Short mmCIF file of C-alpha atoms and ligand atoms in Angstrom, two decimals:
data_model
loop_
_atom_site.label_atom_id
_atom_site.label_comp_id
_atom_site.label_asym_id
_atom_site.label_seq_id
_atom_site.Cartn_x
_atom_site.Cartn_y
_atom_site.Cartn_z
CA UNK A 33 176.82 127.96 329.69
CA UNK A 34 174.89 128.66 332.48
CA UNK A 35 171.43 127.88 333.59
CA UNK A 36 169.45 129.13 336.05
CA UNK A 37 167.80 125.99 337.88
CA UNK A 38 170.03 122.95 336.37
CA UNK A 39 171.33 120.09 337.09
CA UNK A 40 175.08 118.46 335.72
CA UNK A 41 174.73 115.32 333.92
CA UNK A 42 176.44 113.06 331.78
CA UNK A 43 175.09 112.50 327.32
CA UNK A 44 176.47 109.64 326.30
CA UNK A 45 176.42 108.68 322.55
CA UNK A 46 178.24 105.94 320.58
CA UNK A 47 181.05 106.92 318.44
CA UNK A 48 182.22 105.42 315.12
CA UNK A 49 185.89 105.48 314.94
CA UNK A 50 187.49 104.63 311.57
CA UNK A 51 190.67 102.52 311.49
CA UNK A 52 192.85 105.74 312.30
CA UNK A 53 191.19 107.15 314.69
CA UNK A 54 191.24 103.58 316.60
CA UNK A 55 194.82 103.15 316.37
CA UNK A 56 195.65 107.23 317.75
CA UNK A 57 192.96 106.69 320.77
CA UNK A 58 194.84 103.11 321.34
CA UNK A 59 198.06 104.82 321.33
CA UNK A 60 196.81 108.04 323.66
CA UNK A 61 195.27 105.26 325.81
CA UNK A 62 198.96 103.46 326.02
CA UNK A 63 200.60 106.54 326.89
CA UNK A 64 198.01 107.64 329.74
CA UNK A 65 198.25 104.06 331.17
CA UNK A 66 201.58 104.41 331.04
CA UNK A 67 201.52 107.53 333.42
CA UNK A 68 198.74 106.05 335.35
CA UNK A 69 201.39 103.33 336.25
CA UNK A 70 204.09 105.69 337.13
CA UNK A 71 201.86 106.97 339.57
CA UNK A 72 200.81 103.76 341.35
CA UNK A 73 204.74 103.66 341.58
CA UNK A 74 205.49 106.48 342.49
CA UNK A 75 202.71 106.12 346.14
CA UNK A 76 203.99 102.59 345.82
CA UNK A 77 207.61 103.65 346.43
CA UNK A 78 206.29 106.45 349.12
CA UNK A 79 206.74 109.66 347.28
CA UNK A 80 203.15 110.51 348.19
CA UNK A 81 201.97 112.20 344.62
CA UNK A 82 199.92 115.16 344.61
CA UNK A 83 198.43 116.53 341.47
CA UNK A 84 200.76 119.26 341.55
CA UNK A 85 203.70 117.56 341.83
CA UNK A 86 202.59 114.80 338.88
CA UNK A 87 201.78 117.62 336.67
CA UNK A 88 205.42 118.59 337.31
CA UNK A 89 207.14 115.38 336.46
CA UNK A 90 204.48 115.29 333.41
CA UNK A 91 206.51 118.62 332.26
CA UNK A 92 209.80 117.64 332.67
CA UNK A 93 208.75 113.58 330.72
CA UNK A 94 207.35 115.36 328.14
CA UNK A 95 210.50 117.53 327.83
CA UNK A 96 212.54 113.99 327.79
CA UNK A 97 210.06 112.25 325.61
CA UNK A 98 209.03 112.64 322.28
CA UNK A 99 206.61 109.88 322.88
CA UNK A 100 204.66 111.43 325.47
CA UNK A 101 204.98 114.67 323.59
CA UNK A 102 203.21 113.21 320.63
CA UNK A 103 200.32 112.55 322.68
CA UNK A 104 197.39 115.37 323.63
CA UNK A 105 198.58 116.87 327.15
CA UNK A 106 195.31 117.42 328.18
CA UNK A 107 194.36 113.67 328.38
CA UNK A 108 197.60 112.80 329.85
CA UNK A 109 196.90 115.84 332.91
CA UNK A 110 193.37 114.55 333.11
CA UNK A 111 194.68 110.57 333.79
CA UNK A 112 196.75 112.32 336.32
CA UNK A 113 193.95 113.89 337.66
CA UNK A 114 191.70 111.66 337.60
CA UNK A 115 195.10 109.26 339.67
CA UNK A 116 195.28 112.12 342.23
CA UNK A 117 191.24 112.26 342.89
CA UNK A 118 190.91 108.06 343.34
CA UNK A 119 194.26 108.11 345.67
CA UNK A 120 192.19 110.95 347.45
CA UNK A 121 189.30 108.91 347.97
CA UNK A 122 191.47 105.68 348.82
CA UNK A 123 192.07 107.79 352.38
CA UNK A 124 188.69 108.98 353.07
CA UNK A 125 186.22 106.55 351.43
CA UNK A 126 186.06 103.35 353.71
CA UNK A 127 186.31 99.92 351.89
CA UNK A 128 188.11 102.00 349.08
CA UNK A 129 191.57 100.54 347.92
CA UNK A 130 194.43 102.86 346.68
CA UNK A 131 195.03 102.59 343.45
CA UNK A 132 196.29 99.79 341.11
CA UNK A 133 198.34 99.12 338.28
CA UNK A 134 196.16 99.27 334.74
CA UNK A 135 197.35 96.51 332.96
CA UNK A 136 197.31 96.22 329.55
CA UNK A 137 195.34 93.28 328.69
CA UNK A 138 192.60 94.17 331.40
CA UNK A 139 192.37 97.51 331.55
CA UNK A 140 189.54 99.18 328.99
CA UNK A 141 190.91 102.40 327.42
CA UNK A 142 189.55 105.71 329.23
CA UNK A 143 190.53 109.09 328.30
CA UNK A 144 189.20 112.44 328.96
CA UNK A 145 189.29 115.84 327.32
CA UNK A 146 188.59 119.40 329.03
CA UNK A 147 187.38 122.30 326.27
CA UNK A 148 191.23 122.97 325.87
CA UNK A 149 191.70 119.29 324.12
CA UNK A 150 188.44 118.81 322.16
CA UNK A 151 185.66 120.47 320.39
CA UNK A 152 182.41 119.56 317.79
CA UNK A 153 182.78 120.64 314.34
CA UNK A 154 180.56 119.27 311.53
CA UNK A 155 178.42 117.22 314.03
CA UNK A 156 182.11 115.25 314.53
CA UNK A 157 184.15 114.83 317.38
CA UNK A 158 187.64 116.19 317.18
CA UNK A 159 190.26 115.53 319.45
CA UNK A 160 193.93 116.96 319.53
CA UNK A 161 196.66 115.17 316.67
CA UNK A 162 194.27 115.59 314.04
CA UNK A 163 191.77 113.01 314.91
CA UNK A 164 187.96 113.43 313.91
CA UNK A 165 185.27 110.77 315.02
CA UNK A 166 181.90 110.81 313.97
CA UNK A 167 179.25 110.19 316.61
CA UNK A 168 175.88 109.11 317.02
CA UNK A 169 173.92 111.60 317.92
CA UNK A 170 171.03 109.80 319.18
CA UNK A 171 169.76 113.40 321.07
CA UNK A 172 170.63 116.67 320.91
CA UNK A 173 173.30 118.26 323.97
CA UNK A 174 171.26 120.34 326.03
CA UNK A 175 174.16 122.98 326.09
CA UNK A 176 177.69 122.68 325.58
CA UNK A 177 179.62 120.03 327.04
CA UNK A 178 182.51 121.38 329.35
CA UNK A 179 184.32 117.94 329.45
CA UNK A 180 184.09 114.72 327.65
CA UNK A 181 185.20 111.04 328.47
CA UNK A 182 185.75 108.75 325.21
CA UNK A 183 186.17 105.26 326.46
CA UNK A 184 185.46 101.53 325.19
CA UNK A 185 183.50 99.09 326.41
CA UNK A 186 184.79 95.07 326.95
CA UNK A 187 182.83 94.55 323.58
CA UNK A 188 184.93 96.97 321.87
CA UNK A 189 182.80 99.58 321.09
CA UNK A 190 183.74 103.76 321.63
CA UNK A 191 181.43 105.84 323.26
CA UNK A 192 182.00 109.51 324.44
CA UNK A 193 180.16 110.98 327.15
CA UNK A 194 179.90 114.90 327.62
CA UNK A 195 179.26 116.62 330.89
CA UNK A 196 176.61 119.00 330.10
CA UNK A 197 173.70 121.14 331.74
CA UNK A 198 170.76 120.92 331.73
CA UNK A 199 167.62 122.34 332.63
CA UNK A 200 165.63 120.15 335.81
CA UNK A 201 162.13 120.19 334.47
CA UNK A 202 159.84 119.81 337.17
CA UNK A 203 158.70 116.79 337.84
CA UNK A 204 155.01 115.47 337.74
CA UNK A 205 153.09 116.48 340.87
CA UNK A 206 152.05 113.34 342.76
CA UNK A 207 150.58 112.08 345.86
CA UNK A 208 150.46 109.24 347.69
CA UNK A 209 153.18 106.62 349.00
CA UNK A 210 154.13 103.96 347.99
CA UNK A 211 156.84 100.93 349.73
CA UNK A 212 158.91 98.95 348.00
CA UNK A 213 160.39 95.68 348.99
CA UNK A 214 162.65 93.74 347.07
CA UNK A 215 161.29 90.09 346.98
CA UNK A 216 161.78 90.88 343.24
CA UNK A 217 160.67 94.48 343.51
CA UNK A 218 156.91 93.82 345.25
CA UNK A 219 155.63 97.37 346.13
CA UNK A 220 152.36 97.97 347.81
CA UNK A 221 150.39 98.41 344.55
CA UNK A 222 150.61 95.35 342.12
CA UNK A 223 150.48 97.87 339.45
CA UNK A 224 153.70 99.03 340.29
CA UNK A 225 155.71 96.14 341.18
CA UNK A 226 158.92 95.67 338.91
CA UNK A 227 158.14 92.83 336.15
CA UNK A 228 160.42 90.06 336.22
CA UNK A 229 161.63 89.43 332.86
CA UNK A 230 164.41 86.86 333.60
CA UNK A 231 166.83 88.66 330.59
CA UNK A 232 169.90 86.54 331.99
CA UNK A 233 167.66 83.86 332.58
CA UNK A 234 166.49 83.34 329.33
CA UNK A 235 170.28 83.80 327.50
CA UNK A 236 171.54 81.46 330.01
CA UNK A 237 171.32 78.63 327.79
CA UNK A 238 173.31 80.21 324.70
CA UNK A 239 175.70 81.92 326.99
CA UNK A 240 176.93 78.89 328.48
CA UNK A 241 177.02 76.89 325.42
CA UNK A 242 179.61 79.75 324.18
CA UNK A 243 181.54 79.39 327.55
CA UNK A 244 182.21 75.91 327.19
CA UNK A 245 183.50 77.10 323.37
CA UNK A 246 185.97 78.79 325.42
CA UNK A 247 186.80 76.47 327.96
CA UNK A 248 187.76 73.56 325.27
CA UNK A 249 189.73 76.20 323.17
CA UNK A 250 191.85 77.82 326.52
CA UNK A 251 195.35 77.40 326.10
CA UNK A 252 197.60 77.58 328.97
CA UNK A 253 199.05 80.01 330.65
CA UNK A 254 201.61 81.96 328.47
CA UNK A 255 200.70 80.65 325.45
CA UNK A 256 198.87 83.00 322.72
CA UNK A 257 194.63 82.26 323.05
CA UNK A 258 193.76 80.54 319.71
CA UNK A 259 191.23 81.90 317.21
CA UNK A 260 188.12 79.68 318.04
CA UNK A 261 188.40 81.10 321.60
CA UNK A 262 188.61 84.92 320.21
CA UNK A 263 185.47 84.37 318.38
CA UNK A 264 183.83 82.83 320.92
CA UNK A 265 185.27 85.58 324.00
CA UNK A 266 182.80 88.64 322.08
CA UNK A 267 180.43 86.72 321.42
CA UNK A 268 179.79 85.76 325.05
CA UNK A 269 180.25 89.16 326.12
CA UNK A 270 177.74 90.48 323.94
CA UNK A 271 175.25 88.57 325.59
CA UNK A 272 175.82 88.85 328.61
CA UNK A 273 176.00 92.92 328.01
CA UNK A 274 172.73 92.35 326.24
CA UNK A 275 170.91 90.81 329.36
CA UNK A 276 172.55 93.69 332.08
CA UNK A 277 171.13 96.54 329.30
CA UNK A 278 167.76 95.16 329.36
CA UNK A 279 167.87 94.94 332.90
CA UNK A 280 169.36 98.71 333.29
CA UNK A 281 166.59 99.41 330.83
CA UNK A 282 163.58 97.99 332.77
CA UNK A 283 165.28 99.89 336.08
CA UNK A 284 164.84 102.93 334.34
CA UNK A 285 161.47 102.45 332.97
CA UNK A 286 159.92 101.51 336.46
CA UNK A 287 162.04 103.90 338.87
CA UNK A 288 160.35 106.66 336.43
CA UNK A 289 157.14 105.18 336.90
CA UNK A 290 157.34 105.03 340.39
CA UNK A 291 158.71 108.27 340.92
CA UNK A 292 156.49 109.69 338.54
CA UNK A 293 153.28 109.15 340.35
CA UNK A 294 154.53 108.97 344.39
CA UNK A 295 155.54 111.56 346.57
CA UNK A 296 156.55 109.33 349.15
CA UNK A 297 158.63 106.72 348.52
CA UNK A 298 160.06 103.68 351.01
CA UNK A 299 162.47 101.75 349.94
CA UNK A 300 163.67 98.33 352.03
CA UNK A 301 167.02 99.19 352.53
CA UNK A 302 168.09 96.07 351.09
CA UNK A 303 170.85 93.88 351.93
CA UNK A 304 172.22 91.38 349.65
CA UNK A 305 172.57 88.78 352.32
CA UNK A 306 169.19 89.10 352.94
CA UNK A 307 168.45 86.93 349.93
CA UNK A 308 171.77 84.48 350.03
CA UNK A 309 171.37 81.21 348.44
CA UNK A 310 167.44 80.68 347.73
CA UNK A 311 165.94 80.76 344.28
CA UNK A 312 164.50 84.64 345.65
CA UNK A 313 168.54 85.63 345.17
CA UNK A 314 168.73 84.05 341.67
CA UNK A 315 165.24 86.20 340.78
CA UNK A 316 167.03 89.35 342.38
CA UNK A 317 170.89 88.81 340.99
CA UNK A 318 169.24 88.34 337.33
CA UNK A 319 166.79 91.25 337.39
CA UNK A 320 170.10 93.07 338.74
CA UNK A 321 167.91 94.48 342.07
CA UNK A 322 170.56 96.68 343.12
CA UNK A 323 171.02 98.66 340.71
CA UNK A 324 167.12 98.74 340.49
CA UNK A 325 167.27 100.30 343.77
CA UNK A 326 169.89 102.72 342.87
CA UNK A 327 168.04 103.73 340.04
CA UNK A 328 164.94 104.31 342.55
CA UNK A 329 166.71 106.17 345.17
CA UNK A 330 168.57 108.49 342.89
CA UNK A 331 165.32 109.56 340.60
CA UNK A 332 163.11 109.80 343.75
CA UNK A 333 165.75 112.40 345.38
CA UNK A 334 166.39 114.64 342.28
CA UNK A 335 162.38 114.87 341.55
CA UNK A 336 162.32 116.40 344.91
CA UNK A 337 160.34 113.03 346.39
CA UNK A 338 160.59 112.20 349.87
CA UNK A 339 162.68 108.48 349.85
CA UNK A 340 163.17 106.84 353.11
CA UNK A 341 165.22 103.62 353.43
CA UNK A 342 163.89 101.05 355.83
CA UNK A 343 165.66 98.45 357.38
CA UNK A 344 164.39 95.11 356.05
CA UNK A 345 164.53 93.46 360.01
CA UNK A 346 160.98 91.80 360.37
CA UNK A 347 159.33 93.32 357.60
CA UNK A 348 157.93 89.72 356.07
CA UNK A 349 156.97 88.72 360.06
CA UNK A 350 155.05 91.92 360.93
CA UNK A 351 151.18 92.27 360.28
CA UNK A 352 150.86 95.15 357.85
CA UNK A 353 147.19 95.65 359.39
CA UNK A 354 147.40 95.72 362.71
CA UNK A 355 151.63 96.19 363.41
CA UNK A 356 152.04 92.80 365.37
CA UNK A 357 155.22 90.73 364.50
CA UNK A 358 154.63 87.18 364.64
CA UNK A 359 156.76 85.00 366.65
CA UNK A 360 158.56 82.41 364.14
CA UNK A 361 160.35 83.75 361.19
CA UNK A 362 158.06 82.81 358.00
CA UNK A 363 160.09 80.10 355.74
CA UNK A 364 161.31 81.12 352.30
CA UNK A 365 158.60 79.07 351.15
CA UNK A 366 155.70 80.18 352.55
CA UNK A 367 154.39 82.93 350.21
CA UNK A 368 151.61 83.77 352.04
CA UNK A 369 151.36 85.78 355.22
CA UNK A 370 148.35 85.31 357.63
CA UNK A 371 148.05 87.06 361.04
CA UNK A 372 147.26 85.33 364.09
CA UNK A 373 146.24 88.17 365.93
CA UNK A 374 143.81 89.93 363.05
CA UNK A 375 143.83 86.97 360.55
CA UNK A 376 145.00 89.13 357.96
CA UNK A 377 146.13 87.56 354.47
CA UNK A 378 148.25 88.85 352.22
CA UNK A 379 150.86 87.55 349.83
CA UNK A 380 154.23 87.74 351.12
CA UNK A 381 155.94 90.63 349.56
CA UNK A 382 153.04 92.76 349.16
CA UNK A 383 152.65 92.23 353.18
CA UNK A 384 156.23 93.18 353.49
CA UNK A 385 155.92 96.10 351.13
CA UNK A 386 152.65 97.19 353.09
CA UNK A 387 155.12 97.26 356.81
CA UNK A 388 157.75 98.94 355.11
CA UNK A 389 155.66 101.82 354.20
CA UNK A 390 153.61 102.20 357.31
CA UNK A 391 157.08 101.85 359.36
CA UNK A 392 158.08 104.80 357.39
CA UNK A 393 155.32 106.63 357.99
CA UNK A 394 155.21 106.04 361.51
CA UNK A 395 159.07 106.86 361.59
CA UNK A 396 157.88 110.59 360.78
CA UNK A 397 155.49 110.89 364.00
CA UNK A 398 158.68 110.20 366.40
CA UNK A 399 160.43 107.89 367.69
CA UNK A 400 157.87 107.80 371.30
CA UNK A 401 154.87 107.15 368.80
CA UNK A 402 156.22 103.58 367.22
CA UNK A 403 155.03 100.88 369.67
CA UNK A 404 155.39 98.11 367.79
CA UNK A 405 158.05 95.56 367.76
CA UNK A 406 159.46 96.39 364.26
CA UNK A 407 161.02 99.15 366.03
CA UNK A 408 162.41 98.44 369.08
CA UNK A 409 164.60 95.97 367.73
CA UNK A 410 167.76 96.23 366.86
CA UNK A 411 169.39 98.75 369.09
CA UNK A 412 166.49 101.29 368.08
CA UNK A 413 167.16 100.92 364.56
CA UNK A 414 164.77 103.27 363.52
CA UNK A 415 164.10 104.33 360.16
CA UNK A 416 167.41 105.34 358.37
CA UNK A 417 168.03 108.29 356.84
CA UNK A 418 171.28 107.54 355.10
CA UNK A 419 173.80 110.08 354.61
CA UNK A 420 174.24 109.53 351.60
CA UNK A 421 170.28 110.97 351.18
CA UNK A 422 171.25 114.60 352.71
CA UNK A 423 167.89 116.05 351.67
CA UNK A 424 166.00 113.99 354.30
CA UNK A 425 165.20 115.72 357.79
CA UNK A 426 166.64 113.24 360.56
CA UNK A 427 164.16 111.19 361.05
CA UNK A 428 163.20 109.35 364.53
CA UNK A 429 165.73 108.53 366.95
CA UNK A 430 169.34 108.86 365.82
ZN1 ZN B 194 147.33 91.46 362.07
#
């Protein structure tokens, strides 16, 4: 189906599996990981595998193998294909490893169907070998899916998650800017700073009361885990999956806040070593910041806002009024910021958050027009646009 204006996203919905259903995906999954394996082997041994050439040997195993031939082809081609576009990116994406083994105890089960291996009848899922699933539909596909991934999570739950397109609706008209550090997500307008919560904080107590359950019950290596230390593994799991979900959640929430009402948005390009070892990192690892920020970049760039990533370098030193950097780095104590130039006061972040906006705007008049010290730092490290934001005109002085 195609749309005019659109965009290609992912609908993901839970899936209730009965007992069959379980044991033919856990079976498909085996075989896949099985190929998956060959694979790594096969680059491993230095035959240099191409899709084209694994889709061959895939032919001529099936032809041997009645067990791969009772599996669905189309999820076996996909693992392959899925192999031959992550050894792909193990060559051109740096820091990416080629790659590895799936091993069966570690490994969550991942498969994925094109429209020649699945289809929705009856509001169910059906997938080759005879295997119907009914899922949740918690919203309605916005057209119909051209792919789907069905895949469980470490708590043991299916999902399946369709490729589909949609419409873009436009989003909100807005003005204004707003900058957003991430001393816990402190923007320049308190109304729009991210709320810490403290999910993982707060389940900290009954999640490590569960992992000492486990540690007394571990058995050594080799020998099979007892029962009291199976109960006790999901049960830790789930709350720990609990606390990242409510943090994805509250993300969402304020990225489409933000986004909603800005047309300019800058973002402290934040580094986690920033924030190593003070109780500031514990804040920012709980309410998960980086994926808050990933949340924020992403939604600002498909609403069409302008997002511009600032380096964090003297942002909590620099007078947000009048653009003078101070000359000793502030301690991680001191939560206030006063000027000793202007004798401007501000709290910390919202200081911080104040620089890294008006460096961004700045950035846009040209590199010759930024006199202050923020700037010249640094090897002329200027605002960044990132590559990975391609919709940004270069900014400043590459
Ligand atoms: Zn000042």
């Amino acid at each position: 189906m195609l749309l005019g204006v659109g965009e290609t996203v992912r609908y993901t919905f839970r899936l209730r599996p009965g007992a069959a259903a379980e044991a033919a995906l856990s079976a498909e999954w085996g075989r896949c990981r099985w190929l998956w394996n060959e694979a790594v082997h096969q680059q491993r041994s230095g035959c240099r595998p191409t899709f084209g050439r694994l889709s061959k040997l895939l032919t001529e195993a099936r032809a041997r193998s009645s067990w791969l031939r009772d599996g669905s082809q189309v999820a076996q081609q996909q693992t392959l294909r899925t192999y031959a576009l992550a050894l792909q990116h193990s060559f051109r994406v740096k820091g990416r490893g080629r790659p590895r083994p799936k091993r069966r105890k570690d490994a969550l089960p991942s498969l994925e169907y094109t429209t020649r291996g699945f289809s929705i009848r009856d509001r169910r899922l059906r997938l080759p070998g005879g295997v119907t699933i009914p899922v949740v539909w918690s919203r309605e596909l916005p057209s119909d899916p051209s792919s789907v991934r069905v895949y469980q999570d470490c708590l043991g739950y299916w999902y399946a998650s369709f490729v589909v397109r949609r419409e873009t609706a436009p989003a909100p008209v807005a003005e204004g800017a707003i900058g957003v550090g991430w001393g816990v997500a402190t923007t320049t307008d308190a109304a729009y700073d991210l709320p810490y919560l403290g999910h993982r904080k707060r389940c900290s107590a009954e999640l490590a009361k569960l992992q000492r359950r486990m540690a007394r019950r571990r058995r050594s290596k080799g020998a099979p885990p007892s029962n009291g230390y199976l109960r006790a593994k999901p049960q830790a799991a789930k709350i720990a999956k609990k606390a990242a979900r409510q943090n994805t959640h509250d993300a969402r929430v304020w990225a489409k806040k933000v986004v909603d009402n800005h047309a300019t948005i800058a973002v402290e390009d934040f580094q986690p070593t920033f924030l190593a070892k003070s109780r500031m990192a514990r804040q920012a690892a709980d309410a998960a910041i980086g994926a808050a920020k990933r949340e924020l970049v992403e939604r600002g760039m498909r609403a069409g806002r302008k997002v511009v990533l600032v380096p964090p370098a003297h942002t909590t030193m620099t007078c947000s009024q009048c653009g003078t950097r101070a000359k000793h780095r502030l301690g991680p104590g001191v939560r206030v910021f006063r000027c000793d130039t202007c004798g401007h006061t501000a709290c910390r972040d919202r200081n911080a958050a104040r620089t890294i906006l008006a460096t961004a705007e700045r950035g846009r008049a040209g590199a010759d027009d930024v006199r202050h010290a923020i700037t010249s730092s640094r090897g002329g490290a200027l605002v960044r646009s990132e590559s990975e934001i391609p919709r940004l005109p270069a900014m400043g002085k590459r």
